[in-house]
């Protein structure tokens, strides 16, 4: 009787690279209780590290095609999921299509990734983590916001030196992202003790994995992968997929990929350019097109380099000398610019007016959002001219505030003028107060939108950086309580009038009073809160 090799789900089989070329040896069959013939696993499916040699049940799968494979430089477990992925990439048309595309593109970054992993003391075949994460595309963004070759979310990327600004996302820089990934993977391996657990944590998060380990009281990844709710299904597939991709990558001919035409490795020259350089200008100086410059510098998010600092950019290999000759000539045609740091309360229109340019020109120059909102601290490129500060009327601004006294020890009262792009929530967020605070301190309706020109009083904590906002302090405004004598006297004086009290006499009418004081009937009614047909009541007093 001829037996076929098979595997059981979750076998205790572990394979190390040193056994990659081991030869199978015949073993005597043994009878199982159910009548099936059991075999000890062939040596190419065993590990010297295993405490005992488990048996492999005879089934319908013939695994002898796995014999003699060159293995990755990290441990591989012959779990059913791993074998299923191997068969998918070996026999399935969709699997072959995906693997061909990944192998083709992997050669662009293979040498760089392997070098950085080796320099970090890590297995070089961890490069296949990037294959599974992004297909070696540094511009890929996941639905969860993970970005780049190694798919860092913004918070984790920041922890490992990858910054995200309006102009640059270094998660998309293949070299810097690989350096960060090496540090992250090294930390996970040291903390968890095995590459299986480290890879699982890379996928599902360290906190979630450690919670699962504590729940089931085990540090055995393969046990967790078999237990109900032990690990997310996607994580169990993820670890197996990396192992399978690494095996295929080590044995392309055995899986039918010997004919894949690999992309050329990435090569480039680097040059230093000043802040705010247009990629189109860089491309012309390098004798190439803008798309090529963008592909060489995937971390750049816009069509120019950051406006706050110079930058080293990549250009096609062999073009550095010609770039240097052309750059100074092309730069002479560019308009000189300087940086401007936005303060809260400034708008595109107000900044454009300061630098004697058009709002549309400023918006195009800086690729500003369509809604016109600017964040405090944002650095813009503006014409290199002396800014013209807004001219006021020369009078001290008057601010009307509601009745009541607000006392907040340690806080500072300031006044902020609402712009056309402001909302109550936006203002509250910057000054670190609540919308309800703003409504309490000012005469603000709960549902009506804010209108440009309203002057709000705020009581801010001392740790709020007011240098980043356009505000007025108490000494710079004339504060008037709404309804007070001073309030009415001021506003009537603006119209060259005075406010007086008049006691109604017998036979007085609204019309007669209005005529006596050179007012309209409507004005008298408005001042005294009654209609033009109101009947005056005279009260005799003696």
Coordinates of C-alpha atoms in Angstrom, one line a residue, residues 119-346:
X119 CA 22.5 46.3 10.1
X120 CA 19.9 46.2 12.8
X121 CA 20.8 42.5 13.6
X122 CA 17.5 41.2 12.3
X123 CA 16.6 38.4 9.9
X124 CA 16.8 39.8 6.4
X125 CA 13.7 37.8 5.3
X126 CA 11.6 40.1 7.5
X127 CA 11.5 42.1 4.3
X128 CA 8.4 39.9 3.5
X129 CA 6.5 41.8 6.2
X130 CA 6.6 44.7 3.8
X131 CA 5.5 42.5 1.0
X132 CA 2.4 41.5 3.0
X133 CA 1.8 45.0 4.3
X134 CA 2.0 47.0 1.2
X135 CA 3.1 44.9 -1.8
X136 CA 6.3 47.1 -1.7
X137 CA 4.3 50.2 -2.6
X138 CA 5.4 53.2 -0.4
X139 CA 2.3 55.2 -1.3
X140 CA -0.3 52.7 -0.1
X141 CA -2.8 53.9 2.5
X142 CA -5.0 51.5 4.5
X143 CA -8.6 52.3 5.4
X144 CA -7.3 52.6 9.0
X145 CA -4.8 55.3 8.0
X146 CA -1.7 53.2 8.0
X147 CA 0.8 54.4 5.4
X148 CA 3.9 53.4 3.5
X149 CA 6.0 50.4 2.8
X150 CA 5.6 49.1 6.4
X151 CA 2.1 50.5 7.0
X152 CA 2.7 52.6 10.1
X153 CA -0.2 54.4 11.7
X154 CA 0.6 58.0 12.6
X155 CA 1.0 57.5 16.3
X156 CA 3.3 54.4 16.1
X157 CA 5.3 56.1 13.3
X158 CA 5.8 59.1 15.5
X159 CA 7.1 56.9 18.3
X160 CA 9.8 55.6 15.9
X161 CA 10.8 58.9 14.3
X162 CA 8.4 59.2 11.4
X163 CA 6.8 62.6 11.3
X164 CA 3.7 63.7 9.4
X165 CA 3.3 67.3 8.4
X166 CA 1.3 69.2 5.8
X167 CA 4.2 68.9 3.4
X168 CA 6.0 65.6 4.2
X169 CA 4.9 62.1 5.4
X170 CA 8.1 60.3 6.3
X171 CA 6.1 57.0 6.7
X172 CA 6.2 57.0 2.9
X173 CA 10.0 57.3 2.8
X174 CA 11.2 53.7 2.1
X175 CA 14.5 54.1 3.8
X176 CA 13.3 55.9 7.0
X177 CA 10.3 53.7 7.3
X178 CA 12.5 50.6 7.0
X179 CA 14.7 51.9 9.8
X180 CA 11.7 52.6 12.0
X181 CA 10.3 49.1 11.2
X182 CA 13.6 47.5 12.2
X183 CA 13.5 49.3 15.5
X184 CA 9.8 48.4 16.1
X185 CA 10.2 44.7 15.2
X186 CA 13.4 44.5 17.3
X187 CA 11.4 45.8 20.3
X188 CA 8.6 43.4 19.7
X189 CA 10.9 40.4 19.4
X190 CA 12.8 41.3 22.6
X191 CA 9.6 41.9 24.6
X192 CA 7.7 38.8 23.4
X193 CA 10.5 36.3 22.8
X194 CA 9.5 34.8 19.5
X195 CA 9.1 36.0 15.9
X196 CA 5.6 34.5 15.7
X197 CA 4.4 36.7 18.6
X198 CA 6.3 39.7 17.3
X199 CA 4.7 39.4 13.9
X200 CA 1.3 38.9 15.5
X201 CA 1.8 42.1 17.6
X202 CA 2.9 44.0 14.5
X203 CA -0.5 43.2 13.0
X204 CA -2.9 43.3 16.0
X205 CA -1.1 45.6 18.4
X206 CA 1.1 44.8 21.4
X207 CA -1.6 45.6 24.0
X208 CA -4.2 43.3 22.4
X209 CA -1.7 40.4 22.1
X210 CA -0.5 40.7 25.7
X211 CA -4.1 40.8 26.9
X212 CA -4.8 37.5 25.0
X213 CA -1.6 35.9 26.4
X214 CA -2.7 36.8 29.9
X215 CA -6.3 35.6 29.3
X216 CA -5.2 32.2 28.1
X217 CA -2.0 32.1 30.3
X218 CA 0.3 31.1 27.5
X219 CA 3.1 32.5 25.4
X220 CA 2.6 29.9 22.6
X221 CA 1.5 31.7 19.5
X222 CA 0.4 28.5 17.7
X223 CA -1.8 27.6 20.7
X224 CA -3.4 31.0 20.7
X225 CA -4.0 30.7 17.0
X226 CA -6.0 27.5 17.6
X227 CA -8.0 28.7 20.6
X228 CA -11.5 30.2 20.3
X229 CA -11.1 34.0 20.3
X230 CA -7.4 33.5 21.0
X231 CA -6.3 35.8 18.2
X232 CA -8.1 37.7 15.5
X233 CA -8.6 35.5 12.4
X234 CA -6.8 38.1 10.3
X235 CA -3.7 37.9 12.6
X236 CA -3.5 34.1 12.2
X237 CA -3.7 34.5 8.5
X238 CA -1.1 37.4 8.6
X239 CA 1.6 35.4 10.3
X240 CA 1.1 32.4 8.0
X241 CA 1.1 34.6 4.9
X242 CA 4.5 36.2 5.8
X243 CA 6.0 32.7 6.3
X244 CA 4.6 31.5 3.0
X245 CA 5.8 34.6 1.1
X246 CA 9.3 34.3 2.6
X247 CA 9.4 30.6 1.5
X248 CA 8.3 31.5 -2.0
X249 CA 10.8 34.4 -2.2
X250 CA 13.6 32.0 -1.3
X251 CA 12.4 29.4 -3.8
X252 CA 10.9 31.3 -6.8
X253 CA 11.7 28.5 -9.3
X254 CA 10.0 25.8 -7.2
X255 CA 6.8 27.8 -7.2
X256 CA 6.9 28.8 -10.9
X257 CA 8.3 32.3 -10.7
X258 CA 11.7 31.8 -12.3
X259 CA 10.6 33.9 -15.4
X260 CA 9.4 37.0 -13.4
X261 CA 11.0 40.1 -14.9
X262 CA 12.1 41.9 -11.8
X263 CA 12.0 45.7 -11.6
X264 CA 15.4 47.4 -11.6
X265 CA 16.7 48.3 -8.1
X266 CA 16.2 51.8 -7.0
X267 CA 19.1 54.1 -7.8
X268 CA 19.3 57.9 -7.5
X269 CA 21.5 61.0 -6.8
X270 CA 20.7 63.4 -4.0
X271 CA 20.7 67.2 -4.1
X272 CA 19.9 69.9 -1.6
X273 CA 17.2 72.4 -2.5
X274 CA 15.8 75.4 -0.6
X275 CA 12.5 75.6 1.2
X276 CA 9.4 75.7 -1.0
X277 CA 11.1 74.5 -4.2
X278 CA 8.7 73.5 -6.9
X279 CA 9.0 69.8 -8.0
X280 CA 8.5 70.9 -11.6
X281 CA 11.6 73.2 -11.3
X282 CA 13.6 70.4 -9.7
X283 CA 12.5 68.1 -12.5
X284 CA 13.5 70.5 -15.3
X285 CA 16.9 71.0 -13.7
X286 CA 17.4 67.2 -13.5
X287 CA 16.3 66.7 -17.1
X288 CA 13.2 64.6 -16.1
X289 CA 9.5 65.1 -15.4
X290 CA 7.6 65.9 -12.3
X291 CA 6.1 62.4 -12.0
X292 CA 9.6 60.9 -11.8
X293 CA 10.7 63.3 -9.1
X294 CA 7.5 62.4 -7.1
X295 CA 8.2 58.7 -7.5
X296 CA 11.7 59.1 -6.2
X297 CA 10.5 61.2 -3.3
X298 CA 7.2 59.5 -2.1
X299 CA 7.3 61.3 1.2
X300 CA 6.5 64.6 -0.4
X301 CA 2.7 65.2 -0.1
X302 CA 2.5 68.3 -2.4
X303 CA 4.0 69.7 -5.5
X304 CA 6.8 71.6 -3.7
X305 CA 9.2 70.9 -0.9
X306 CA 8.4 72.0 2.7
X307 CA 8.1 75.8 3.0
X308 CA 9.9 76.0 6.4
X309 CA 13.2 74.3 5.7
X310 CA 15.5 73.1 2.9
X311 CA 15.5 69.5 1.9
X312 CA 17.6 66.8 0.4
X313 CA 15.7 65.3 -2.6
X314 CA 16.4 62.4 -4.9
X315 CA 16.9 62.9 -8.6
X316 CA 17.6 60.3 -11.3
X317 CA 21.0 58.6 -11.0
X318 CA 23.7 60.3 -13.1
X319 CA 21.9 63.7 -13.3
X320 CA 23.6 65.5 -10.3
X321 CA 26.2 67.4 -12.3
X322 CA 23.7 68.6 -15.0
X323 CA 21.3 69.5 -12.2
X324 CA 23.8 71.8 -10.6
X325 CA 24.4 73.7 -13.8
X326 CA 20.7 74.1 -14.6
X327 CA 19.5 74.9 -11.1
X328 CA 20.9 78.4 -10.6
X329 CA 19.6 79.4 -14.0
X330 CA 16.1 78.2 -13.4
X331 CA 15.9 79.6 -9.9
X332 CA 16.6 83.1 -11.2
X333 CA 13.1 83.0 -12.8
X334 CA 11.4 82.1 -9.6
X335 CA 9.8 84.8 -7.4
X336 CA 11.5 85.3 -4.1
X337 CA 9.5 84.1 -1.1
X338 CA 9.8 84.1 2.7
X339 CA 8.0 82.1 5.4
X340 CA 5.0 83.4 7.4
X341 CA 3.8 81.6 10.5
X342 CA 0.0 81.6 10.7
X343 CA -1.6 82.9 13.9
X344 CA -5.1 81.8 15.0
X345 CA -7.5 84.5 13.7
X346 CA -5.6 85.1 10.4

